[in-house]
XYZ file of C-alpha atoms in Angstrom:
557
model
C 11.053 -153.805 -41.865
C 11.203 -150.808 -44.219
C 8.105 -150.098 -46.301
C 8.578 -149.711 -50.064
C 6.667 -146.578 -51.110
C 7.894 -146.305 -54.750
C 8.663 -149.384 -56.870
C 9.869 -149.477 -60.481
C 9.939 -153.026 -61.822
C 11.615 -153.633 -65.211
C 10.028 -150.352 -66.306
C 10.534 -148.802 -69.750
C 8.820 -145.781 -71.290
C 8.797 -144.337 -74.825
C 7.163 -141.006 -75.653
C 4.772 -141.137 -78.601
C 6.801 -138.354 -80.275
C 10.063 -140.344 -80.135
C 11.386 -143.521 -81.739
C 13.545 -144.751 -78.857
C 12.578 -145.419 -75.251
C 13.634 -142.687 -72.807
C 13.614 -145.074 -69.832
C 14.854 -148.632 -70.218
C 14.447 -151.553 -67.806
C 14.391 -149.457 -64.630
C 14.457 -151.399 -61.364
C 14.342 -149.045 -58.400
C 12.773 -149.216 -54.941
C 12.531 -146.149 -52.693
C 11.541 -146.733 -49.083
C 9.305 -144.645 -46.875
C 11.223 -141.819 -45.202
C 14.287 -142.051 -47.475
C 16.042 -139.038 -48.950
C 17.227 -139.872 -52.473
C 19.166 -137.752 -54.961
C 18.690 -138.543 -58.666
C 21.440 -137.212 -60.937
C 22.319 -137.581 -64.595
C 23.257 -135.522 -67.650
C 20.698 -133.560 -69.677
C 18.421 -135.919 -71.579
C 19.377 -138.894 -69.401
C 15.785 -139.637 -68.391
C 15.892 -138.409 -64.794
C 13.110 -135.841 -65.326
C 11.022 -138.510 -67.057
C 11.368 -140.631 -63.903
C 9.943 -137.746 -61.890
C 7.104 -137.154 -64.358
C 6.081 -140.807 -64.094
C 5.763 -140.296 -60.346
C 3.779 -137.049 -60.277
C 1.315 -137.928 -63.055
C 2.553 -135.686 -65.875
C 3.197 -139.036 -67.580
C 0.847 -140.449 -68.862
C -1.823 -137.800 -68.174
C -0.157 -134.967 -70.124
C 2.680 -136.633 -72.056
C 1.523 -139.892 -73.578
C 3.630 -142.861 -74.539
C 4.120 -146.603 -74.335
C 5.280 -148.322 -71.162
C 6.311 -151.818 -70.185
C 6.846 -153.087 -66.670
C 5.295 -151.534 -63.586
C 5.422 -148.542 -61.259
C 3.727 -148.720 -57.884
C 3.226 -145.854 -55.451
C 2.289 -147.028 -51.980
C 1.338 -150.376 -53.515
C -0.954 -148.895 -56.189
C -0.367 -148.996 -59.963
C 0.836 -145.467 -60.745
C -0.509 -145.498 -64.302
C -3.983 -146.358 -63.038
C -4.103 -143.310 -60.751
C -5.485 -139.951 -61.882
C -3.382 -136.784 -61.448
C -5.580 -135.845 -58.481
C -5.080 -139.250 -56.869
C -1.313 -139.020 -57.422
C -1.277 -135.527 -55.890
C -2.407 -137.068 -52.610
C 0.826 -139.108 -52.630
C 3.345 -136.905 -54.478
C 3.876 -133.130 -54.236
C 6.251 -131.532 -56.750
C 8.355 -128.354 -56.509
C 9.355 -127.277 -60.030
C 12.659 -125.676 -61.057
C 10.746 -122.730 -62.587
C 8.916 -121.402 -59.526
C 7.080 -118.718 -61.536
C 5.387 -121.486 -63.515
C 3.987 -122.965 -60.293
C 2.256 -119.897 -58.833
C -1.538 -119.697 -59.019
C -2.691 -117.070 -56.517
C -2.414 -113.287 -56.792
C -0.843 -113.221 -53.323
C 1.282 -115.614 -51.312
C -1.669 -116.389 -49.041
C -3.918 -117.168 -52.034
C -1.228 -119.393 -53.504
C -0.905 -121.391 -50.279
C -4.678 -121.758 -50.068
C -5.126 -123.044 -53.620
C -4.705 -126.785 -53.015
C -6.857 -126.696 -49.886
C -9.624 -124.778 -51.671
C -9.656 -127.412 -54.407
C -10.113 -130.056 -51.698
C -13.061 -128.020 -50.308
C -11.298 -127.689 -46.961
C -13.281 -125.662 -44.384
C -12.234 -121.991 -44.268
C -11.099 -122.044 -40.626
C -8.820 -125.017 -41.350
C -7.378 -123.288 -44.435
C -6.480 -120.263 -42.306
C -4.938 -122.433 -39.588
C -2.766 -124.350 -42.064
C -1.668 -121.188 -43.895
C -0.652 -119.678 -40.539
C 1.190 -122.867 -39.571
C 3.237 -123.165 -42.775
C 3.820 -119.419 -43.092
C 5.354 -119.550 -39.621
C 7.395 -122.685 -40.379
C 8.850 -121.259 -43.599
C 9.232 -117.623 -42.485
C 6.556 -116.317 -44.886
C 4.273 -114.467 -42.487
C 5.518 -111.011 -43.556
C 5.060 -111.950 -47.236
C 1.496 -113.309 -47.188
C 0.029 -110.245 -48.927
C 2.851 -109.887 -51.503
C 2.606 -111.060 -55.117
C 4.712 -114.235 -55.488
C 6.280 -112.844 -58.671
C 7.686 -109.846 -56.760
C 9.734 -111.956 -54.344
C 13.406 -112.910 -54.469
C 14.448 -116.314 -55.779
C 14.880 -117.795 -52.308
C 11.526 -116.412 -51.153
C 9.802 -117.819 -54.254
C 11.298 -121.220 -53.490
C 9.889 -121.113 -49.947
C 6.442 -120.144 -51.251
C 6.506 -123.054 -53.739
C 7.585 -125.382 -50.955
C 4.816 -124.174 -48.636
C 2.280 -124.581 -51.438
C 3.006 -128.312 -51.658
C 3.724 -128.995 -47.990
C 0.358 -127.574 -47.000
C -1.255 -130.561 -48.734
C 0.772 -132.905 -46.470
C 1.608 -135.488 -49.154
C 3.896 -138.323 -47.991
C 6.316 -137.909 -50.958
C 8.103 -134.656 -51.883
C 9.646 -134.414 -55.355
C 12.047 -131.539 -56.110
C 12.868 -130.983 -59.795
C 16.147 -128.991 -59.857
C 15.182 -126.726 -56.933
C 18.537 -124.852 -57.038
C 18.613 -123.955 -60.729
C 17.773 -120.249 -60.321
C 19.054 -119.513 -56.810
C 22.109 -117.586 -55.673
C 24.690 -119.650 -53.729
C 23.531 -118.685 -50.237
C 19.822 -119.090 -51.067
C 20.618 -122.490 -52.601
C 22.416 -123.543 -49.428
C 19.513 -122.345 -47.294
C 17.053 -124.244 -49.518
C 18.984 -127.499 -49.040
C 19.062 -126.879 -45.277
C 15.306 -126.229 -45.306
C 14.564 -129.378 -47.331
C 16.697 -131.403 -44.927
C 15.026 -129.913 -41.844
C 11.542 -130.599 -43.212
C 12.575 -134.124 -44.211
C 13.746 -134.828 -40.680
C 10.761 -133.211 -38.963
C 7.972 -134.400 -41.262
C 9.352 -137.862 -42.035
C 8.477 -137.461 -45.722
C 10.037 -139.466 -48.515
C 12.175 -136.847 -50.282
C 13.374 -137.155 -53.888
C 15.674 -134.482 -55.332
C 16.479 -134.287 -59.061
C 19.405 -131.885 -59.411
C 22.604 -131.132 -61.383
C 24.339 -129.258 -58.534
C 25.653 -132.331 -56.726
C 27.991 -130.568 -54.306
C 25.272 -128.136 -53.222
C 22.794 -130.949 -52.501
C 25.461 -132.821 -50.515
C 25.633 -129.835 -48.159
C 23.228 -132.037 -46.210
C 23.276 -135.837 -46.044
C 21.315 -137.988 -48.485
C 20.622 -141.684 -48.004
C 21.236 -142.688 -51.606
C 22.319 -141.359 -54.975
C 20.816 -142.767 -58.165
C 22.877 -142.048 -61.304
C 20.926 -142.241 -64.560
C 22.204 -142.027 -68.137
C 20.729 -143.017 -71.478
C 17.583 -144.136 -69.694
C 19.319 -146.681 -67.463
C 20.392 -146.728 -63.818
C 24.202 -146.873 -63.646
C 24.588 -146.482 -59.882
C 22.217 -146.868 -56.963
C 23.786 -146.648 -53.549
C 25.555 -144.612 -50.865
C 27.295 -141.357 -51.904
C 30.877 -142.194 -50.848
C 31.693 -145.017 -53.307
C 30.262 -142.944 -56.170
C 32.332 -139.881 -55.259
C 35.520 -141.944 -55.091
C 34.843 -143.556 -58.468
C 35.170 -141.973 -61.902
C 31.497 -142.466 -62.788
C 30.533 -138.818 -62.256
C 32.997 -137.421 -64.771
C 32.316 -140.246 -67.222
C 28.624 -139.333 -67.197
C 28.821 -135.562 -67.355
C 28.320 -134.687 -63.679
C 30.602 -132.224 -61.875
C 32.152 -133.664 -58.737
C 32.624 -131.426 -55.672
C 35.376 -128.833 -56.087
C 37.396 -130.067 -53.115
C 37.610 -133.559 -54.646
C 38.816 -132.157 -57.976
C 41.468 -130.124 -56.133
C 42.637 -133.169 -54.147
C 42.933 -135.196 -57.367
C 45.007 -132.343 -58.843
C 47.274 -132.592 -55.793
C 47.727 -136.298 -56.544
C 45.834 -137.509 -53.477
C 44.380 -141.031 -53.533
C 40.756 -140.762 -52.385
C 40.532 -144.533 -51.860
C 42.286 -144.140 -48.513
C 39.383 -142.028 -47.223
C 36.422 -143.823 -45.624
C 34.052 -140.860 -46.138
C 34.389 -138.139 -48.788
C 30.962 -136.455 -48.909
C 32.259 -133.354 -47.117
C 35.585 -131.689 -46.348
C 34.941 -132.127 -42.613
C 34.899 -135.943 -42.971
C 38.305 -136.135 -44.685
C 41.395 -137.223 -42.744
C 43.908 -135.917 -45.344
C 46.671 -137.822 -43.603
C 49.076 -138.080 -46.538
C 48.305 -135.029 -48.671
C 51.481 -133.603 -50.174
C 51.034 -129.878 -50.880
C 53.974 -128.437 -52.732
C 54.852 -124.771 -52.280
C 51.952 -122.933 -53.878
C 52.852 -120.015 -56.151
C 52.102 -116.503 -54.945
C 48.762 -115.182 -56.152
C 49.138 -112.977 -59.240
C 46.434 -111.064 -61.132
C 47.041 -110.514 -64.836
C 45.186 -107.354 -65.783
C 43.691 -106.920 -69.251
C 45.511 -104.060 -70.952
C 43.121 -103.597 -73.883
C 41.259 -100.305 -74.098
C 37.712 -100.143 -72.703
C 35.072 -101.319 -75.168
C 32.141 -100.177 -73.012
C 32.099 -97.469 -70.362
C 29.067 -96.855 -68.168
C 28.861 -93.778 -65.974
C 26.309 -92.904 -63.289
C 23.785 -95.417 -64.596
C 20.405 -95.424 -62.850
C 17.323 -97.555 -63.502
C 14.003 -97.362 -61.649
C 10.827 -99.405 -61.909
C 8.189 -96.912 -60.787
C 9.266 -95.580 -57.400
C 11.738 -98.419 -56.816
C 15.332 -97.635 -57.809
C 16.980 -100.869 -58.960
C 20.372 -99.585 -60.165
C 21.957 -96.725 -58.234
C 24.746 -94.683 -59.792
C 26.537 -97.640 -61.429
C 29.886 -96.852 -63.046
C 32.006 -99.523 -64.735
C 34.181 -100.238 -67.743
C 34.288 -103.434 -69.787
C 37.511 -104.104 -71.659
C 37.566 -105.530 -75.137
C 38.120 -109.283 -75.076
C 37.662 -109.859 -71.360
C 35.496 -112.490 -69.716
C 33.407 -110.738 -67.114
C 31.143 -112.342 -64.483
C 28.345 -110.334 -62.852
C 27.370 -111.883 -59.525
C 25.216 -111.099 -56.502
C 22.142 -112.299 -54.663
C 18.707 -112.679 -56.232
C 17.174 -109.227 -56.738
C 20.506 -107.348 -56.611
C 19.996 -105.811 -60.078
C 22.130 -108.129 -62.231
C 19.517 -108.777 -64.929
C 18.486 -105.110 -64.893
C 22.111 -104.114 -65.577
C 22.149 -106.498 -68.543
C 18.898 -105.032 -69.892
C 20.290 -101.520 -69.449
C 23.379 -102.412 -71.493
C 21.069 -103.687 -74.264
C 18.724 -100.653 -73.964
C 15.741 -102.823 -73.045
C 14.868 -100.518 -70.118
C 14.795 -96.753 -69.709
C 17.970 -95.475 -68.065
C 19.635 -92.288 -66.942
C 23.383 -91.924 -67.163
C 25.902 -92.343 -69.956
C 27.100 -95.351 -71.970
C 30.086 -95.156 -74.317
C 31.120 -97.660 -76.999
C 34.733 -97.283 -78.147
C 34.687 -93.813 -76.633
C 31.532 -92.718 -78.476
C 28.132 -92.172 -76.855
C 25.460 -94.685 -77.878
C 22.582 -92.849 -76.230
C 20.890 -92.342 -79.597
C 21.235 -95.986 -80.677
C 18.103 -97.937 -81.524
C 17.538 -101.348 -79.939
C 18.362 -102.905 -83.338
C 21.700 -101.058 -83.491
C 22.544 -102.043 -79.923
C 21.618 -105.671 -80.735
C 24.235 -105.691 -83.493
C 26.854 -105.070 -80.821
C 25.489 -107.053 -77.863
C 23.744 -110.411 -78.128
C 21.639 -111.127 -75.029
C 20.665 -114.645 -73.945
C 17.859 -114.492 -71.374
C 17.735 -116.611 -68.219
C 14.323 -118.136 -69.032
C 14.431 -119.804 -72.470
C 10.646 -119.745 -72.796
C 10.807 -115.946 -73.035
C 12.971 -116.135 -76.179
C 11.514 -119.033 -78.158
C 8.998 -118.223 -80.909
C 9.351 -121.072 -83.410
C 8.052 -124.643 -83.273
C 11.140 -126.492 -84.521
C 14.695 -126.284 -83.188
C 16.365 -125.576 -86.529
C 13.903 -122.783 -87.346
C 14.416 -121.121 -83.955
C 18.193 -120.953 -84.366
C 17.845 -119.844 -88.003
C 15.305 -117.090 -87.304
C 17.750 -114.223 -86.750
C 19.687 -115.034 -89.935
C 16.493 -115.313 -91.981
C 15.263 -111.949 -90.695
C 18.563 -110.520 -91.964
C 17.828 -112.145 -95.346
C 20.902 -114.404 -95.290
C 20.935 -116.956 -98.137
C 19.333 -120.253 -97.066
C 22.421 -122.273 -97.962
C 24.516 -120.111 -95.627
C 21.780 -120.309 -92.964
C 21.943 -124.113 -93.016
C 25.733 -124.133 -92.771
C 25.882 -121.698 -89.842
C 22.958 -123.189 -87.925
C 24.267 -126.755 -88.179
C 27.718 -125.654 -87.013
C 26.296 -123.917 -83.939
C 23.939 -126.814 -83.171
C 26.950 -129.172 -83.127
C 28.779 -126.874 -80.739
C 25.799 -126.652 -78.398
C 25.186 -130.414 -78.429
C 21.883 -130.071 -80.294
C 22.704 -131.331 -83.774
C 21.053 -134.710 -83.172
C 17.840 -132.885 -82.220
C 17.795 -130.389 -85.117
C 14.532 -131.783 -86.530
C 12.812 -132.046 -83.151
C 9.972 -129.813 -81.949
C 11.106 -127.528 -79.118
C 8.176 -128.717 -77.001
C 9.889 -132.112 -76.651
C 12.992 -130.614 -74.976
C 13.891 -130.319 -71.314
C 14.445 -126.904 -69.715
C 18.220 -127.282 -70.045
C 17.967 -128.263 -73.713
C 15.735 -125.247 -74.424
C 18.416 -123.118 -72.784
C 20.968 -124.399 -75.274
C 18.613 -123.575 -78.171
C 18.413 -119.935 -77.076
C 22.194 -119.695 -76.690
C 22.587 -121.150 -80.177
C 20.108 -118.623 -81.619
C 22.310 -115.762 -80.354
C 25.693 -117.327 -81.107
C 24.736 -117.825 -84.734
C 24.478 -114.016 -85.181
C 28.108 -113.442 -84.081
C 27.725 -110.242 -81.979
C 30.845 -108.491 -80.599
C 29.670 -108.849 -76.969
C 27.801 -111.963 -75.896
C 25.868 -111.357 -72.685
C 24.401 -114.435 -71.025
C 22.035 -114.550 -68.061
C 22.749 -117.820 -66.192
C 24.212 -119.623 -69.242
C 24.692 -122.966 -67.497
C 21.516 -123.236 -65.387
C 20.130 -126.749 -65.803
C 23.176 -128.006 -67.740
C 25.194 -131.119 -67.035
C 28.987 -130.941 -67.036
C 29.404 -132.126 -70.616
C 27.006 -129.579 -72.115
C 28.228 -126.918 -69.682
C 31.813 -127.512 -70.801
C 30.937 -127.579 -74.510
C 29.067 -124.277 -74.265
C 31.695 -122.528 -72.140
C 34.605 -123.849 -74.220
C 32.825 -122.519 -77.304
C 32.416 -119.147 -75.607
C 36.128 -119.288 -74.764
C 36.898 -119.913 -78.449
C 34.834 -116.847 -79.331
C 36.679 -114.904 -76.647
C 40.030 -115.875 -78.172
C 38.723 -114.605 -81.500
C 38.119 -111.204 -79.903
C 34.572 -111.455 -78.563
C 33.857 -110.022 -75.136
C 31.906 -112.414 -72.896
C 29.696 -111.191 -70.042
C 27.967 -113.735 -67.806
C 25.409 -113.203 -65.067
C 25.766 -116.259 -62.883
C 25.121 -117.860 -59.516
C 27.600 -120.625 -60.354
C 30.798 -119.877 -58.470
C 32.708 -122.665 -60.222
C 31.806 -121.199 -63.603
C 33.119 -117.835 -62.389
C 36.386 -119.444 -61.289
C 36.845 -121.483 -64.454
C 35.674 -119.062 -67.135
C 36.039 -115.422 -66.067
C 38.931 -112.994 -65.730
C 37.116 -110.533 -63.497
C 33.941 -110.423 -61.414
C 31.649 -107.511 -60.622
C 29.613 -107.892 -57.422
C 26.238 -106.161 -57.180
C 24.474 -105.576 -53.864
C 21.161 -103.691 -53.779
C 21.770 -102.050 -57.150
C 25.329 -100.912 -56.468
C 28.744 -102.318 -57.376
C 30.556 -103.214 -54.147
C 33.547 -105.007 -55.669
C 35.284 -105.596 -59.001
C 38.187 -108.025 -58.743
C 39.662 -111.382 -59.735
C 37.217 -114.266 -58.982
C 39.550 -115.880 -56.444
C 39.829 -112.594 -54.544
C 36.032 -112.301 -54.431
C 35.522 -115.831 -53.097
C 38.073 -115.474 -50.303
C 36.746 -112.138 -49.011
C 34.333 -112.777 -46.137
C 32.801 -109.284 -46.184
C 31.901 -109.520 -49.877
C 30.617 -113.082 -49.499
C 28.254 -112.065 -46.703
C 27.039 -108.867 -48.389
C 26.305 -110.544 -51.748
C 24.714 -113.814 -50.519
C 27.629 -115.832 -51.870
C 29.320 -118.682 -50.052
C 32.877 -119.871 -49.756
C 33.810 -122.597 -52.195
C 34.809 -125.947 -50.753
C 38.387 -125.114 -51.837
C 38.353 -122.453 -49.107
C 37.410 -125.044 -46.472
C 39.931 -127.519 -47.892
C 42.665 -124.866 -47.602
C 41.714 -124.274 -43.961
C 41.979 -128.009 -43.243
C 45.327 -128.268 -45.045
C 46.652 -125.122 -43.372
C 47.468 -123.367 -46.658
C 46.495 -120.008 -48.139
C 42.973 -120.208 -49.639
C 43.748 -117.657 -52.362
C 46.851 -119.580 -53.487
C 45.029 -122.943 -53.459
C 42.149 -121.439 -55.457
C 44.593 -120.127 -58.044
C 46.287 -123.568 -58.128
C 42.905 -125.154 -58.917
C 42.091 -122.527 -61.591
C 45.423 -122.922 -63.374
C 45.216 -126.743 -63.395
C 41.595 -126.703 -64.542
C 42.291 -124.327 -67.418
C 45.311 -126.336 -68.543
C 43.206 -129.491 -68.620
């Protein structure tokens, strides 16, 4: 008989700072050794579920609860954070916020040192987990200097070393490039199988998590459980789209082809599909429509170095007025540095032209009037306590009349799905909601180029679509949109051209579909083929043509 290790019984929870309960009448049992994926739109309550398990609630965030939570038969709200840590280990979405030690080895040792573990045992366990997670060569590095995938492995080792029976992952893929994300899911699955841990994953990127099998999916919205069961029935239903979750790309493409998914017994991967009756009409030949507008920005022989380390190497590119440009590549390739160079946040050598005129003598303020930059980490941009004040700050610094400030801020907050929270403190928001606040604070200033670093990280489909459709509206009004992204679907749906960076150099600049069907570029840049590519292989049709078919249908819809 299976042992229940986590039990929610008619459980509700309301934060002291809020009027309504975030979790309502939750009944959920997770059994020892299960692998469970929890999904839901931003603000649905899924992160609150996780915080009730790892002790952040009620030890840091207080509130009122009814019903019960038991972990391994013990009342979770009666356990201290230390006692809970013996049961539940958490890997956060922001790995930088989890590091303690000055080196990887120190970081791995931290939990054991707090448990007063003998020194020889600490060394043995560090060696064991460094070997298991391929960290031996990194033990003397600073965690902050590592790539995104390496940081994720260090965070994972830091919790595994404590050997807790439950592993909780809070959006582990949010800041990883496609290949590193895939490798992380493979690593989580391997450790789950080998260690026999109970594994709980809270994540927006459903298709990426389903790269490896999960036992159950729990769909949460508005604080309630809407689905709790095997993946296949959920994927065949319309519940994902109705609740702001993106379904796998191959399923969307099959629906566009008019295929009835109910005739498939298993749909969690392309390999499981039979596709017996798929009718694929003659796909149109692939055509690239080039932007004919004159270049707005031209960069020539751009170089950026941090000390002795050259990050950008002789970069030359042009950005046309009104285009939607994606900048992609693996973690550490130089994408964010290129963005900072365009905004003059870092010292550069080389030449940058704006409408044919050099801007080398521009101040940061003058450059900011042309390019609005939304950082990847929202905590690095936020300086105000309240949401409305944060979005209004730029306008107020420009001495805009308060009546006009209110009008513009409220309009942008509606667009970004934040109007209902306009009087909230920012501290009460999730990571994804904070991200929307920072986007709103830039959008309200109406710059000619809007440059966004990972604009959709941590966003559900509804908020993702609202933000990107708004950016598309701005693009139609003449704004140029530049996005640094690891989200290949975003690149397909919302960009005209993609620039691929590898080790500080541009290795390709082409239509998104051409990028994602080129094996050499995919391998060099740590990308991965979309599931449309694998679907095309199974159907025996051209992957480039099928990708364009998907893009055209998606944009029409």
